[in-house]
Structures are given as C-alpha cells and as structure tokens.
N, CA, C and O of each residue as an XYZ file, in Angstrom:
892
protein
N     117.021    230.457    147.142
C     116.330    231.626    147.677
C     116.049    232.610    146.548
O     116.949    232.972    145.791
N     114.799    233.037    146.440
C     114.444    234.000    145.408
C     114.942    235.387    145.780
O     114.925    235.775    146.948
N     115.384    236.123    144.777
C     115.862    237.477    145.002
C     114.678    238.391    145.296
O     113.684    238.345    144.571
N     114.752    239.219    146.335
C     113.652    240.152    146.626
C     113.356    241.021    145.417
O     114.269    241.431    144.699
N     112.079    241.299    145.193
C     111.668    242.044    144.010
C     112.297    243.434    143.964
O     112.533    243.974    142.883
N     112.571    244.015    145.137
C     113.118    245.365    145.139
C     114.548    245.412    144.610
O     115.070    246.499    144.365
N     115.201    244.250    144.425
C     116.538    244.219    143.858
C     116.502    244.442    142.340
O     117.549    244.661    141.730
N     115.340    244.391    141.736
C     115.206    244.617    140.303
C     115.337    243.343    139.488
O     115.808    242.319    139.983
N     114.916    243.417    138.235
C     115.042    242.277    137.338
C     116.486    242.158    136.863
O     117.280    243.085    137.019
N     116.816    241.003    136.281
C     118.167    240.818    135.742
C     118.473    241.862    134.672
O     119.586    242.384    134.606
N     117.481    242.162    133.837
C     117.680    243.144    132.775
C     117.944    244.533    133.344
O     118.815    245.255    132.860
N     117.185    244.903    134.377
C     117.372    246.212    135.005
C     118.747    246.308    135.668
O     119.424    247.331    135.565
N     119.141    245.260    136.331
C     120.442    245.249    137.002
C     121.577    245.336    135.985
O     122.546    246.069    136.184
N     121.446    244.574    134.885
C     122.495    244.574    133.863
C     122.623    245.957    133.230
O     123.733    246.444    133.016
N     121.495    246.586    132.934
C     121.532    247.921    132.331
C     122.168    248.929    133.282
O     122.941    249.788    132.856
N     121.845    248.825    134.555
C     122.402    249.753    135.541
C     123.911    249.546    135.679
O     124.674    250.510    135.731
N     124.331    248.287    135.737
C     125.761    247.965    135.846
C     126.521    248.505    134.641
O     127.560    249.148    134.793
N     126.000    248.243    133.440
C     126.682    248.684    132.229
C     126.803    250.201    132.154
O     127.783    250.726    131.625
N     125.809    250.900    132.683
C     125.830    252.359    132.607
C     126.733    252.986    133.667
O     126.965    254.194    133.644
N     127.241    252.179    134.591
C     128.098    252.712    135.652
C     129.504    252.114    135.625
O     130.228    252.175    136.619
N     129.883    251.542    134.497
C     131.239    251.033    134.328
C     132.131    252.159    133.815
O     131.684    253.001    133.035
N     133.375    252.177    134.245
C     134.305    253.196    133.762
C     134.461    253.108    132.248
O     134.207    252.065    131.644
N     134.881    254.217    131.643
C     135.080    254.264    130.204
C     136.227    253.336    129.788
O     137.225    253.209    130.498
N     136.072    252.702    128.648
C     137.130    251.858    128.103
C     138.311    252.720    127.668
O     138.158    253.903    127.361
N     139.489    252.104    127.648
C     140.642    252.766    127.048
C     140.260    253.135    125.614
O     139.601    252.343    124.940
N     140.656    254.321    125.128
C     140.242    254.766    123.791
C     140.527    253.768    122.674
O     139.716    253.620    121.760
N     141.670    253.081    122.735
C     142.002    252.132    121.673
C     141.140    250.874    121.792
O     140.737    250.306    120.777
N     140.858    250.440    123.000
C     139.948    249.310    123.190
C     138.559    249.656    122.657
O     137.893    248.825    122.040
N     138.141    250.877    122.903
C     136.838    251.324    122.408
C     136.810    251.320    120.888
O     135.815    250.904    120.295
N     137.881    251.774    120.244
C     137.956    251.784    118.785
C     137.874    250.373    118.211
O     137.169    250.135    117.230
N     138.597    249.445    118.825
C     138.568    248.062    118.360
C     137.182    247.466    118.540
O     136.689    246.749    117.670
N     136.565    247.760    119.658
C     135.219    247.240    119.927
C     134.221    247.790    118.903
O     133.382    247.046    118.395
N     134.308    249.078    118.604
C     133.399    249.692    117.636
C     133.610    249.112    116.241
O     132.653    248.925    115.490
N     134.865    248.827    115.897
C     135.150    248.207    114.611
C     134.465    246.850    114.485
O     133.915    246.518    113.435
N     134.502    246.077    115.557
C     133.987    244.708    115.516
C     132.472    244.629    115.654
O     131.893    243.559    115.467
N     131.826    245.732    115.974
C     130.364    245.726    116.103
C     129.677    245.374    114.788
O     128.576    244.825    114.795
N     130.306    245.679    113.672
C     129.720    245.381    112.365
C     130.349    244.162    111.698
O     130.003    243.818    110.568
N     131.269    243.515    112.396
C     131.945    242.337    111.827
C     131.052    241.103    112.008
O     130.429    240.956    113.059
N     130.973    240.214    111.009
C     130.120    239.022    111.119
C     130.438    238.150    112.330
O     129.557    237.460    112.841
N     131.692    238.175    112.795
C     132.081    237.356    113.948
C     132.279    238.194    115.211
O     132.847    237.725    116.198
N     131.810    239.419    115.167
C     132.024    240.328    116.285
C     131.456    239.855    117.607
O     131.936    240.244    118.671
N     130.418    239.003    117.538
C     129.790    238.519    118.766
C     130.734    237.649    119.603
O     130.470    237.411    120.781
N     131.822    237.177    119.007
C     132.775    236.332    119.734
C     133.599    237.150    120.727
O     134.083    236.607    121.719
N     133.761    238.430    120.474
C     134.597    239.274    121.324
C     134.127    239.244    122.777
O     132.927    239.269    123.049
N     135.062    239.193    123.686
C     134.742    239.174    125.115
C     133.977    240.423    125.510
O     134.201    241.500    124.957
N     133.075    240.277    126.469
C     132.294    241.407    126.964
C     133.172    242.334    127.796
O     134.118    241.873    128.434
N     132.876    243.633    127.801
C     133.710    244.581    128.549
C     133.740    244.338    130.055
O     134.781    244.509    130.689
N     132.601    243.937    130.635
C     132.521    243.819    132.096
C     133.541    242.855    132.685
O     134.324    243.255    133.547
N     133.558    241.578    132.243
C     134.538    240.662    132.838
C     135.976    241.062    132.543
O     136.866    240.843    133.365
N     136.208    241.655    131.357
C     137.569    242.078    131.025
C     138.027    243.173    131.983
O     139.184    243.182    132.403
N     137.129    244.099    132.333
C     137.507    245.157    133.262
C     137.717    244.607    134.675
O     138.635    245.034    135.376
N     136.875    243.664    135.094
C     137.052    243.028    136.400
C     138.418    242.348    136.475
O     139.158    242.531    137.442
N     138.746    241.565    135.448
C     140.012    240.834    135.439
C     141.204    241.780    135.304
O     142.259    241.534    135.890
N     141.047    242.845    134.547
C     142.126    243.836    134.437
C     142.437    244.445    135.798
O     143.600    244.662    136.136
N     141.398    244.718    136.574
C     141.603    245.241    137.928
C     142.327    244.223    138.803
O     143.169    244.586    139.625
N     141.991    242.937    138.620
C     142.681    241.885    139.373
C     144.166    241.865    139.031
O     145.008    241.713    139.915
N     144.486    242.019    137.753
C     145.890    242.030    137.333
C     146.642    243.170    138.004
O     147.764    242.992    138.479
N     146.021    244.334    138.039
C     146.670    245.493    138.650
C     146.840    245.294    140.156
O     147.893    245.609    140.710
N     145.815    244.776    140.812
C     145.895    244.548    142.260
C     146.960    243.514    142.607
O     147.622    243.608    143.640
N     147.116    242.512    141.716
C     148.094    241.452    141.955
C     149.485    241.823    141.461
O     150.422    241.037    141.604
N     149.629    243.008    140.885
C     150.913    243.436    140.294
C     151.425    242.382    139.311
O     152.613    242.060    139.298
N     150.517    241.849    138.490
C     150.871    240.797    137.539
C     151.814    241.320    136.463
O     151.719    242.474    136.047
N     152.726    240.457    136.018
C     153.671    240.812    134.959
C     153.658    239.803    133.813
O     153.856    240.177    132.657
N     153.425    238.524    134.127
C     153.472    237.482    133.103
C     152.089    236.855    132.938
O     151.505    236.336    133.889
N     151.580    236.915    131.707
C     150.228    236.432    131.422
C     150.233    235.513    130.197
O     151.127    235.563    129.352
N     149.207    234.683    130.141
C     148.945    233.862    128.958
C     147.488    234.060    128.584
O     146.616    234.148    129.449
N     147.234    234.131    127.283
C     145.852    234.126    126.807
C     145.685    233.009    125.797
O     146.480    232.875    124.867
N     144.647    232.209    125.984
C     144.319    231.130    125.054
C     143.067    231.543    124.289
O     141.983    231.632    124.865
N     143.219    231.792    122.998
C     142.113    232.260    122.176
C     142.143    233.776    122.059
O     141.549    234.472    122.883
N     142.823    234.291    121.055
C     143.074    235.733    120.953
C     141.987    236.460    120.183
O     141.623    237.584    120.530
N     141.462    235.823    119.130
C     140.510    236.441    118.207
C     141.132    237.740    117.680
O     142.200    237.677    117.072
N     140.523    238.906    117.882
C     141.096    240.157    117.367
C     141.932    240.895    118.408
O     142.299    242.052    118.203
N     142.228    240.241    119.508
C     143.178    240.802    120.458
C     142.640    241.839    121.420
O     143.413    242.596    122.007
N     141.327    241.889    121.593
C     140.719    242.862    122.513
C     141.156    242.611    123.955
O     141.588    243.531    124.649
N     141.040    241.371    124.396
C     141.423    241.068    125.777
C     142.941    241.052    125.945
O     143.445    241.425    127.005
N     143.678    240.626    124.916
C     145.142    240.711    124.982
C     145.573    242.155    125.195
O     146.494    242.432    125.963
N     144.902    243.064    124.514
C     145.180    244.485    124.666
C     144.907    244.928    126.102
O     145.680    245.693    126.680
N     143.805    244.444    126.673
C     143.468    244.807    128.052
C     144.538    244.336    129.026
O     144.929    245.077    129.927
N     145.015    243.101    128.848
C     146.041    242.583    129.784
C     147.336    243.371    129.617
O     147.993    243.703    130.603
N     147.704    243.674    128.370
C     148.947    244.400    128.129
C     148.897    245.806    128.729
O     149.910    246.322    129.201
N     147.721    246.417    128.707
C     147.556    247.744    129.306
C     147.590    247.697    130.834
O     147.801    248.720    131.486
N     147.382    246.509    131.398
C     147.260    246.363    132.857
C     148.547    245.930    133.537
O     148.611    245.886    134.765
N     149.572    245.609    132.757
C     150.829    245.130    133.338
C     151.943    246.147    133.091
O     151.800    247.022    132.237
N     153.043    246.041    133.825
C     154.138    247.005    133.680
C     154.817    246.932    132.308
O     154.548    246.034    131.510
N     155.699    247.895    132.057
C     156.412    247.974    130.783
C     157.230    246.719    130.494
O     157.392    246.341    129.334
N     157.744    246.075    131.532
C     158.553    244.878    131.325
C     157.730    243.600    131.427
O     158.287    242.505    131.502
N     156.407    243.734    131.429
C     155.544    242.558    131.477
C     155.357    241.951    130.094
O     155.745    242.547    129.089
N     154.754    240.749    130.047
C     154.497    240.119    128.756
C     153.208    239.308    128.787
O     152.810    238.760    129.815
N     152.575    239.255    127.626
C     151.376    238.444    127.421
C     151.691    237.459    126.306
O     151.914    237.858    125.163
N     151.711    236.179    126.636
C     151.869    235.150    125.607
C     150.469    234.864    125.066
O     149.637    234.263    125.746
N     150.225    235.305    123.832
C     148.899    235.221    123.229
C     148.838    234.035    122.270
O     149.564    233.999    121.277
N     147.975    233.069    122.565
C     147.929    231.810    121.820
C     146.719    231.755    120.888
O     145.579    231.910    121.324
N     146.981    231.536    119.621
C     145.900    231.324    118.658
C     146.426    230.416    117.551
O     147.629    230.174    117.447
N     145.505    229.917    116.729
C     145.910    228.978    115.680
C     145.828    229.594    114.290
O     146.105    228.922    113.297
N     145.448    230.872    114.213
C     145.305    231.525    112.918
C     145.572    233.018    113.057
O     145.316    233.614    114.103
N     146.088    233.610    111.991
C     146.306    235.060    111.977
C     145.144    235.799    111.317
O     145.186    237.020    111.175
N     144.106    235.062    110.915
C     142.985    235.691    110.213
C     142.400    236.853    111.016
O     142.138    237.924    110.468
N     142.198    236.635    112.310
C     141.597    237.675    113.144
C     142.635    238.443    113.955
O     142.442    239.624    114.245
N     143.723    237.794    114.318
C     144.752    238.511    115.094
C     145.347    239.665    114.285
O     145.775    240.669    114.853
N     145.373    239.518    112.957
C     145.893    240.600    112.116
C     145.023    241.857    112.204
O     145.502    242.966    111.967
N     143.746    241.679    112.545
C     142.872    242.836    112.731
C     143.284    243.613    113.974
O     143.271    244.844    113.981
N     143.647    242.890    115.016
C     143.943    243.523    116.294
C     145.342    244.084    116.436
O     145.558    245.023    117.202
N     146.302    243.522    115.704
C     147.708    243.935    115.888
C     147.954    245.437    115.716
O     148.725    246.002    116.491
N     147.337    246.108    114.742
C     147.537    247.557    114.645
C     147.032    248.313    115.884
O     147.567    249.364    116.239
N     146.011    247.773    116.527
C     145.486    248.413    117.737
C     146.455    248.237    118.909
O     146.585    249.127    119.750
N     147.132    247.092    118.961
C     148.166    246.900    119.985
C     149.255    247.953    119.815
O     149.733    248.541    120.785
N     149.634    248.173    118.567
C     150.688    249.158    118.271
C     150.221    250.573    118.603
O     150.969    251.365    119.177
N     148.987    250.877    118.240
C     148.452    252.213    118.507
C     148.426    252.515    120.001
O     148.668    253.647    120.421
N     148.130    251.492    120.796
C     148.074    251.667    122.253
C     149.461    251.661    122.884
O     149.600    251.933    124.076
N     150.489    251.354    122.093
C     151.852    251.360    122.601
C     152.215    250.156    123.444
O     153.105    250.231    124.291
N     151.518    249.029    123.213
C     151.778    247.839    124.037
C     152.152    246.624    123.197
O     152.245    245.517    123.728
N     152.367    246.809    121.896
C     152.656    245.661    121.034
C     153.923    244.932    121.457
O     154.050    243.730    121.224
N     154.865    245.643    122.077
C     156.112    245.009    122.520
C     155.889    244.067    123.708
O     156.755    243.250    124.022
N     154.744    244.178    124.363
C     154.441    243.312    125.508
C     153.748    242.017    125.087
O     153.671    241.075    125.876
N     153.246    241.960    123.856
C     152.422    240.829    123.423
C     153.221    239.910    122.512
O     153.665    240.313    121.437
N     153.396    238.678    122.953
C     154.136    237.645    122.220
C     153.112    236.699    121.599
O     152.646    235.765    122.251
N     152.766    236.945    120.333
C     151.745    236.153    119.653
C     152.338    234.846    119.166
O     153.300    234.840    118.399
N     151.764    233.740    119.610
C     152.219    232.405    119.204
C     151.109    231.743    118.375
O     150.027    231.465    118.894
N     151.376    231.495    117.104
C     150.402    230.837    116.235
C     150.700    229.335    116.227
O     151.545    228.851    115.474
N     149.987    228.626    117.077
C     150.168    227.178    117.256
C     149.063    226.706    118.197
O     148.460    227.524    118.891
N     148.790    225.416    118.232
C     147.820    224.925    119.214
C     148.221    225.339    120.627
O     149.392    225.249    120.997
N     147.249    225.791    121.411
C     147.544    226.306    122.749
C     148.245    225.267    123.620
O     149.153    225.603    124.380
N     147.827    224.010    123.512
C     148.441    222.956    124.323
C     149.939    222.882    124.030
O     150.746    222.712    124.944
N     150.305    223.007    122.765
C     151.721    222.957    122.388
C     152.477    224.163    122.947
O     153.594    224.020    123.444
N     151.873    225.344    122.868
C     152.534    226.544    123.369
C     152.721    226.477    124.880
O     153.791    226.814    125.388
N     151.691    226.044    125.598
C     151.811    225.935    127.056
C     152.881    224.924    127.440
O     153.665    225.163    128.359
N     152.915    223.793    126.735
C     153.922    222.772    127.031
C     155.321    223.305    126.733
O     156.273    222.991    127.448
N     155.446    224.121    125.666
C     156.758    224.675    125.332
C     157.244    225.630    126.413
O     158.445    225.716    126.667
N     156.330    226.343    127.049
C     156.699    227.237    128.155
C     157.186    226.426    129.355
O     158.142    226.810    130.028
N     156.521    225.308    129.611
C     156.950    224.414    130.693
C     158.326    223.839    130.387
O     159.206    223.800    131.246
N     158.492    223.393    129.139
C     159.773    222.809    128.732
C     160.910    223.832    128.805
O     162.071    223.468    128.988
N     160.565    225.109    128.659
C     161.569    226.173    128.712
C     161.893    226.596    130.149
O     162.652    227.540    130.368
N     161.310    225.889    131.124
C     161.607    226.164    132.530
C     160.793    227.278    133.153
O     161.205    227.855    134.160
N     159.633    227.595    132.566
C     158.831    228.708    133.070
C     157.691    228.276    133.998
O     156.805    229.074    134.304
N     157.712    227.030    134.440
C     156.690    226.577    135.406
C     156.742    227.439    136.664
O     157.815    227.803    137.145
N     155.565    227.754    137.182
C     155.482    228.501    138.434
C     155.856    229.960    138.340
O     156.111    230.598    139.362
N     155.897    230.513    137.116
C     156.338    231.907    136.967
C     155.258    232.838    136.416
O     155.469    234.050    136.368
N     154.120    232.308    136.005
C     153.074    233.155    135.425
C     152.074    233.593    136.492
O     151.773    232.864    137.437
N     151.576    234.806    136.303
C     150.645    235.398    137.260
C     149.184    235.200    136.878
O     148.312    235.118    137.744
N     148.925    235.124    135.574
C     147.532    235.149    135.111
C     147.418    234.407    133.788
O     148.242    234.575    132.890
N     146.371    233.576    133.684
C     146.084    232.861    132.437
C     144.595    232.985    132.148
O     143.753    232.670    132.989
N     144.288    233.450    130.945
C     142.897    233.647    130.533
C     142.597    232.676    129.403
O     143.310    232.646    128.399
N     141.544    231.882    129.563
C     141.207    230.850    128.582
C     139.858    231.189    127.939
O     138.816    231.168    128.595
N     139.906    231.501    126.648
C     138.695    231.869    125.915
C     138.677    231.182    124.553
O     138.140    231.715    123.582
N     139.270    229.993    124.497
C     139.289    229.254    123.244
C     139.657    227.807    123.484
O     139.969    227.411    124.607
N     139.619    227.009    122.411
C     139.993    225.585    122.458
C     139.254    224.845    123.570
O     139.870    224.216    124.431
N     137.926    224.931    123.536
C     137.098    224.319    124.587
C     137.326    222.807    124.696
O     137.293    222.253    125.795
N     137.555    222.146    123.573
C     137.690    220.690    123.596
C     138.911    220.248    124.397
O     138.933    219.137    124.926
N     139.918    221.098    124.490
C     141.128    220.772    125.246
C     141.189    221.505    126.591
O     142.260    221.636    127.183
N     140.051    221.974    127.060
C     140.020    222.812    128.264
C     140.615    222.117    129.488
O     141.279    222.766    130.297
N     140.390    220.819    129.638
C     140.914    220.120    130.813
C     142.445    220.039    130.762
O     143.115    220.239    131.775
N     142.986    219.748    129.590
C     144.442    219.699    129.430
C     145.032    221.087    129.665
O     146.066    221.225    130.319
N     144.375    222.106    129.134
C     144.838    223.483    129.312
C     144.823    223.859    130.790
O     145.732    224.534    131.271
N     143.797    223.424    131.504
C     143.710    223.677    132.950
C     144.913    223.070    133.677
O     145.535    223.732    134.507
N     145.235    221.829    133.370
C     146.349    221.161    134.047
C     147.689    221.819    133.713
O     148.520    222.020    134.598
N     147.894    222.147    132.458
C     149.136    222.813    132.068
C     149.231    224.198    132.704
O     150.309    224.634    133.107
N     148.101    224.876    132.789
C     148.075    226.216    133.383
C     148.451    226.182    134.854
O     149.161    227.066    135.336
N     147.982    225.173    135.567
C     148.328    225.053    136.986
C     149.837    224.867    137.165
O     150.405    225.322    138.157
N     150.479    224.204    136.212
C     151.930    224.046    136.287
C     152.637    225.390    136.051
O     153.651    225.688    136.682
N     152.090    226.184    135.143
C     152.730    227.448    134.781
C     152.501    228.546    135.823
O     153.336    229.435    135.985
N     151.376    228.482    136.521
C     151.028    229.537    137.476
C     151.867    229.471    138.746
O     152.205    228.391    139.231
N     152.192    230.632    139.267
C     152.790    230.724    140.604
C     151.705    230.517    141.643
O     150.518    230.579    141.322
N     152.095    230.274    142.873
C     151.130    230.222    143.964
C     150.403    231.558    144.045
O     151.031    232.615    143.983
N     149.096    231.511    144.183
C     148.207    232.678    144.188
C     148.011    233.290    142.800
O     147.373    234.334    142.668
N     148.555    232.648    141.774
C     148.266    233.079    140.409
C     146.820    232.744    140.061
O     146.169    231.955    140.745
N     146.330    233.356    138.987
C     144.917    233.245    138.625
C     144.765    232.647    137.229
O     145.469    233.026    136.293
N     143.826    231.699    137.110
C     143.384    231.232    135.804
C     141.898    231.542    135.705
O     141.134    231.235    136.620
N     141.492    232.146    134.605
C     140.097    232.522    134.400
C     139.582    231.893    133.111
O     140.175    232.067    132.047
N     138.477    231.164    133.214
C     137.838    230.534    132.061
C     136.611    231.338    131.665
O     135.682    231.492    132.458
N     136.605    231.853    130.437
C     135.413    232.518    129.930
C     134.413    231.471    129.443
O     134.764    230.308    129.243
N     133.172    231.896    129.257
C     132.091    231.021    128.761
C     131.810    229.849    129.692
O     131.577    228.729    129.237
N     131.831    230.108    130.990
C     131.562    229.035    131.946
C     130.102    228.592    131.939
O     129.775    227.523    132.454
N     129.225    229.407    131.360
C     127.822    229.002    131.201
C     127.595    228.317    129.859
O     126.557    227.691    129.646
N     128.563    228.435    128.957
C     128.447    227.896    127.595
C     127.122    228.317    126.959
O     126.330    227.495    126.498
N     126.921    229.635    126.956
C     125.745    230.234    126.329
C     124.439    229.667    126.904
O     123.449    229.496    126.194
N     124.472    229.386    128.199
C     123.271    228.942    128.907
C     123.068    227.441    128.943
O     122.222    226.957    129.695
N     123.823    226.689    128.150
C     123.639    225.232    128.114
C     123.920    224.596    129.478
O     123.255    223.637    129.869
N     124.902    225.132    130.196
C     125.283    224.513    131.468
C     124.373    224.928    132.620
O     124.523    224.434    133.737
N     123.440    225.823    132.356
C     122.459    226.191    133.380
C     121.281    225.215    133.374
O     120.379    225.312    134.206
N     121.300    224.281    132.435
C     120.236    223.287    132.298
C     120.811    221.894    132.537
O     122.025    221.708    132.448
N     119.961    220.912    132.840
C     120.458    219.542    133.035
C     121.153    219.027    131.781
O     120.861    219.459    130.665
N     122.074    218.100    131.987
C     122.817    217.519    130.866
C     121.876    216.841    129.884
O     120.959    216.122    130.279
N     122.113    217.079    128.602
C     121.292    216.489    127.560
C     121.935    215.216    127.025
O     123.156    215.064    127.068
N     121.116    214.312    126.524
C     121.610    213.019    126.048
C     122.581    213.189    124.892
O     123.607    212.511    124.833
N     122.256    214.098    123.968
C     123.092    214.300    122.784
C     123.839    215.634    122.871
O     123.943    216.369    121.889
N     124.358    215.929    124.071
C     125.013    217.200    124.321
C     126.250    217.375    123.431
O     126.995    216.426    123.186
N     126.451    218.611    122.954
C     127.640    218.910    122.173
C     128.893    218.598    122.969
O     128.915    218.741    124.192
N     129.949    218.164    122.263
C     131.163    217.733    122.948
C     131.808    218.862    123.741
O     132.266    218.652    124.864
N     131.845    220.075    123.153
C     132.477    221.177    123.871
C     131.706    221.547    125.134
O     132.303    221.889    126.154
N     130.381    221.476    125.062
C     129.554    221.744    126.241
C     129.823    220.703    127.324
O     129.949    221.039    128.502
N     129.910    219.435    126.914
C     130.165    218.347    127.858
C     131.525    218.505    128.531
O     131.658    218.261    129.730
N     132.536    218.912    127.761
C     133.886    219.094    128.316
C     133.879    220.175    129.390
O     134.445    219.984    130.466
N     133.244    221.306    129.106
C     133.228    222.403    130.077
C     132.359    222.053    131.276
O     132.668    222.457    132.397
N     131.288    221.317    131.064
C     130.446    220.871    132.192
C     131.280    220.042    133.170
O     131.226    220.257    134.380
N     132.041    219.106    132.641
C     132.879    218.248    133.495
C     134.000    219.043    134.153
O     134.336    218.806    135.314
N     134.579    219.989    133.413
C     135.657    220.800    133.984
C     135.146    221.683    135.114
O     135.828    221.847    136.125
N     133.959    222.251    134.958
C     133.392    223.081    136.025
C     133.229    222.285    137.321
O     133.504    222.787    138.411
N     132.780    221.046    137.183
C     132.631    220.178    138.365
C     134.002    219.872    138.962
O     134.185    219.913    140.179
N     134.952    219.568    138.098
C     136.311    219.252    138.556
C     136.918    220.415    139.322
O     137.503    220.226    140.389
N     136.779    221.628    138.774
C     137.353    222.806    139.425
C     136.725    223.022    140.801
O     137.426    223.320    141.768
N     135.426    222.872    140.882
C     134.728    223.095    142.164
C     135.223    222.135    143.240
O     135.206    222.464    144.426
N     135.661    220.957    142.830
C     136.099    219.932    143.780
C     137.619    219.876    143.940
O     138.126    219.041    144.690
N     138.347    220.747    143.251
C     139.801    220.672    143.191
C     140.435    221.463    144.337
O     140.299    222.684    144.407
N     141.122    220.765    145.224
C     141.751    221.418    146.379
C     142.970    222.252    145.996
O     143.509    222.982    146.828
N     143.405    222.146    144.741
C     144.569    222.918    144.305
C     144.227    224.377    144.020
O     145.118    225.212    143.862
N     142.933    224.676    143.955
C     142.510    226.038    143.642
C     141.406    226.489    144.587
O     140.724    225.678    145.212
N     141.251    227.801    144.672
C     140.086    228.409    145.308
C     139.341    229.130    144.201
O     139.864    230.076    143.612
N     138.126    228.692    143.914
C     137.445    229.142    142.697
C     136.103    229.791    142.990
O     135.399    229.418    143.928
N     135.771    230.769    142.165
C     134.450    231.397    142.222
C     134.020    231.710    140.795
O     134.817    232.194    139.991
N     132.761    231.434    140.486
C     132.223    231.715    139.163
C     131.503    233.055    139.195
O     130.602    233.268    140.006
N     131.906    233.950    138.308
C     131.323    235.282    138.264
C     130.112    235.296    137.331
O     130.167    234.792    136.210
N     129.027    235.880    137.815
C     127.799    235.994    137.029
C     127.869    237.258    136.179
O     127.106    238.204    136.376
N     128.797    237.250    135.237
C     128.926    238.341    134.273
C     129.002    237.732    132.884
O     129.634    236.696    132.673
N     128.337    238.403    131.930
C     128.342    237.941    130.538
C     127.983    236.445    130.481
O     126.935    236.048    130.991
N     128.837    235.614    129.868
C     128.562    234.182    129.727
C     129.214    233.368    130.841
O     129.455    232.170    130.691
N     129.493    234.032    131.957
C     130.098    233.344    133.098
C     131.599    233.279    132.983
O     132.127    232.911    131.933
N     132.301    233.632    134.052
C     133.755    233.547    134.098
C     134.143    232.807    135.374
O     133.804    233.241    136.475
N     134.845    231.704    135.228
C     135.279    230.911    136.383
C     136.690    231.349    136.738
O     137.636    231.094    135.992
N     136.824    232.011    137.885
C     138.099    232.552    138.329
C     138.680    231.640    139.396
O     138.047    231.404    140.425
N     139.880    231.126    139.158
C     140.501    230.143    140.043
C     141.859    230.665    140.517
O     142.738    230.961    139.708
N     142.014    230.771    141.821
C     143.301    231.134    142.385
C     144.054    229.873    142.770
O     143.504    229.003    143.446
N     145.305    229.767    142.348
C     146.108    228.574    142.667
C     146.548    228.630    144.134
O     147.153    229.607    144.574
N     146.242    227.593    144.863
C     146.600    227.529    146.291
C     148.074    227.187    146.478
O     148.547    227.092    147.611
C-alpha cells in the first residue's frame, strides 16, 4: 500500500522526527561532536535508535546488558546511563584502538564503573558468560558488530537473555542491500544478515519487529 501523499516524503518525515527528539546527554553529545570529524565517524550508531532502545531499557528496568561492537563507546555510554548504579554493561570488542577514545567519556559521565570492557572475540566472551553460569540473567543485548558471526551471536544471546529480555540487531538493512533481491555475488556479511533476518522472522522463540530507523534495527523479545 502506498503511503498517502499528505504523510510527507521520507526526507520530510526524517527531518521532522530528528528535530523533535529530546536533547542528548551532554557527554553523549560531546562524543558525537568529536566523531563528526573522525575518518571512521560514520560507523557510530545513529541517535534515534539509541534513544528508542534506551527508553526500552528504562521501561524494562534493565540492569544487565551486553554490547557486541563497541567502537568509541557511544551506545555503551547510552546503556550505562539507562541502567541503575548496580547495573553492568559487558562491552565486547576486539581492539582498543577506538574504545580508548570513548573511555574518558564514560568516566566523565560517571558510568565507567558500570562498563566491563572485554577485548576478545564476541563469541568467546558470550560463551564465557554462559560458562560462568550467567545464562538467563541478561536483560538486553545490542549487536552492532561481527556480522559474519551474527547467527552464532544470536543463539548465544538467546541463552544469556532472561524471558522477555531483548536482543537488538543494528544494520538490519545492511546499508540498503537487504531491501533489494539477493545478488549472485553478494557480500558474505550481507548474505549472513539476510539469512538471519529470515530466521528471526520465523523463530517462535522470539517476538520480533524491525524498526524503520537509521539502517534498520531488528528488536527481538525472548518468549
């Protein structure tokens, strides 16, 4: 069904939405402004989905979170600001090159004690949490990295999540590639996420909805 013309164009709607979003936390804003001139700044998560998910964390009274793919820690900072003082964010990345940029901002915001940065492959970190007896105890898992292992990460995340816990996959559109038919020589990461999106939609273990914000966010509640 075509959208009625009076609803406005996608560009008009996006501009209106962006202009009516609440102000970012001052430290998040500082980090975002810093990365605007960074060569890799485009990797940073968009403010809209981060604010939506932060509200979900608060509504769910979440305390235990995991993030896969930290980059400069913008979204890790958002989760840490959204959980109680005794909450924790297990932040998974494979390099300190970019996380070192974000760590001072975590400290400035007064939430560095909530963020447990693990420098190791995400699959290994998630498995170590399971091995430590933490299955079924996490409230929220955000996946914004390691696309090639996304299916394994999904399965491990379901083990770690409590009932009604949330797993959110960023880049569900894969920069628009998944909005088009599958290509013969499709990139491997695109193919992995294409298959995972289909799997999630058919998976009775979750109730899932894909949000039309930024590059798409697939939000899955564990049944």
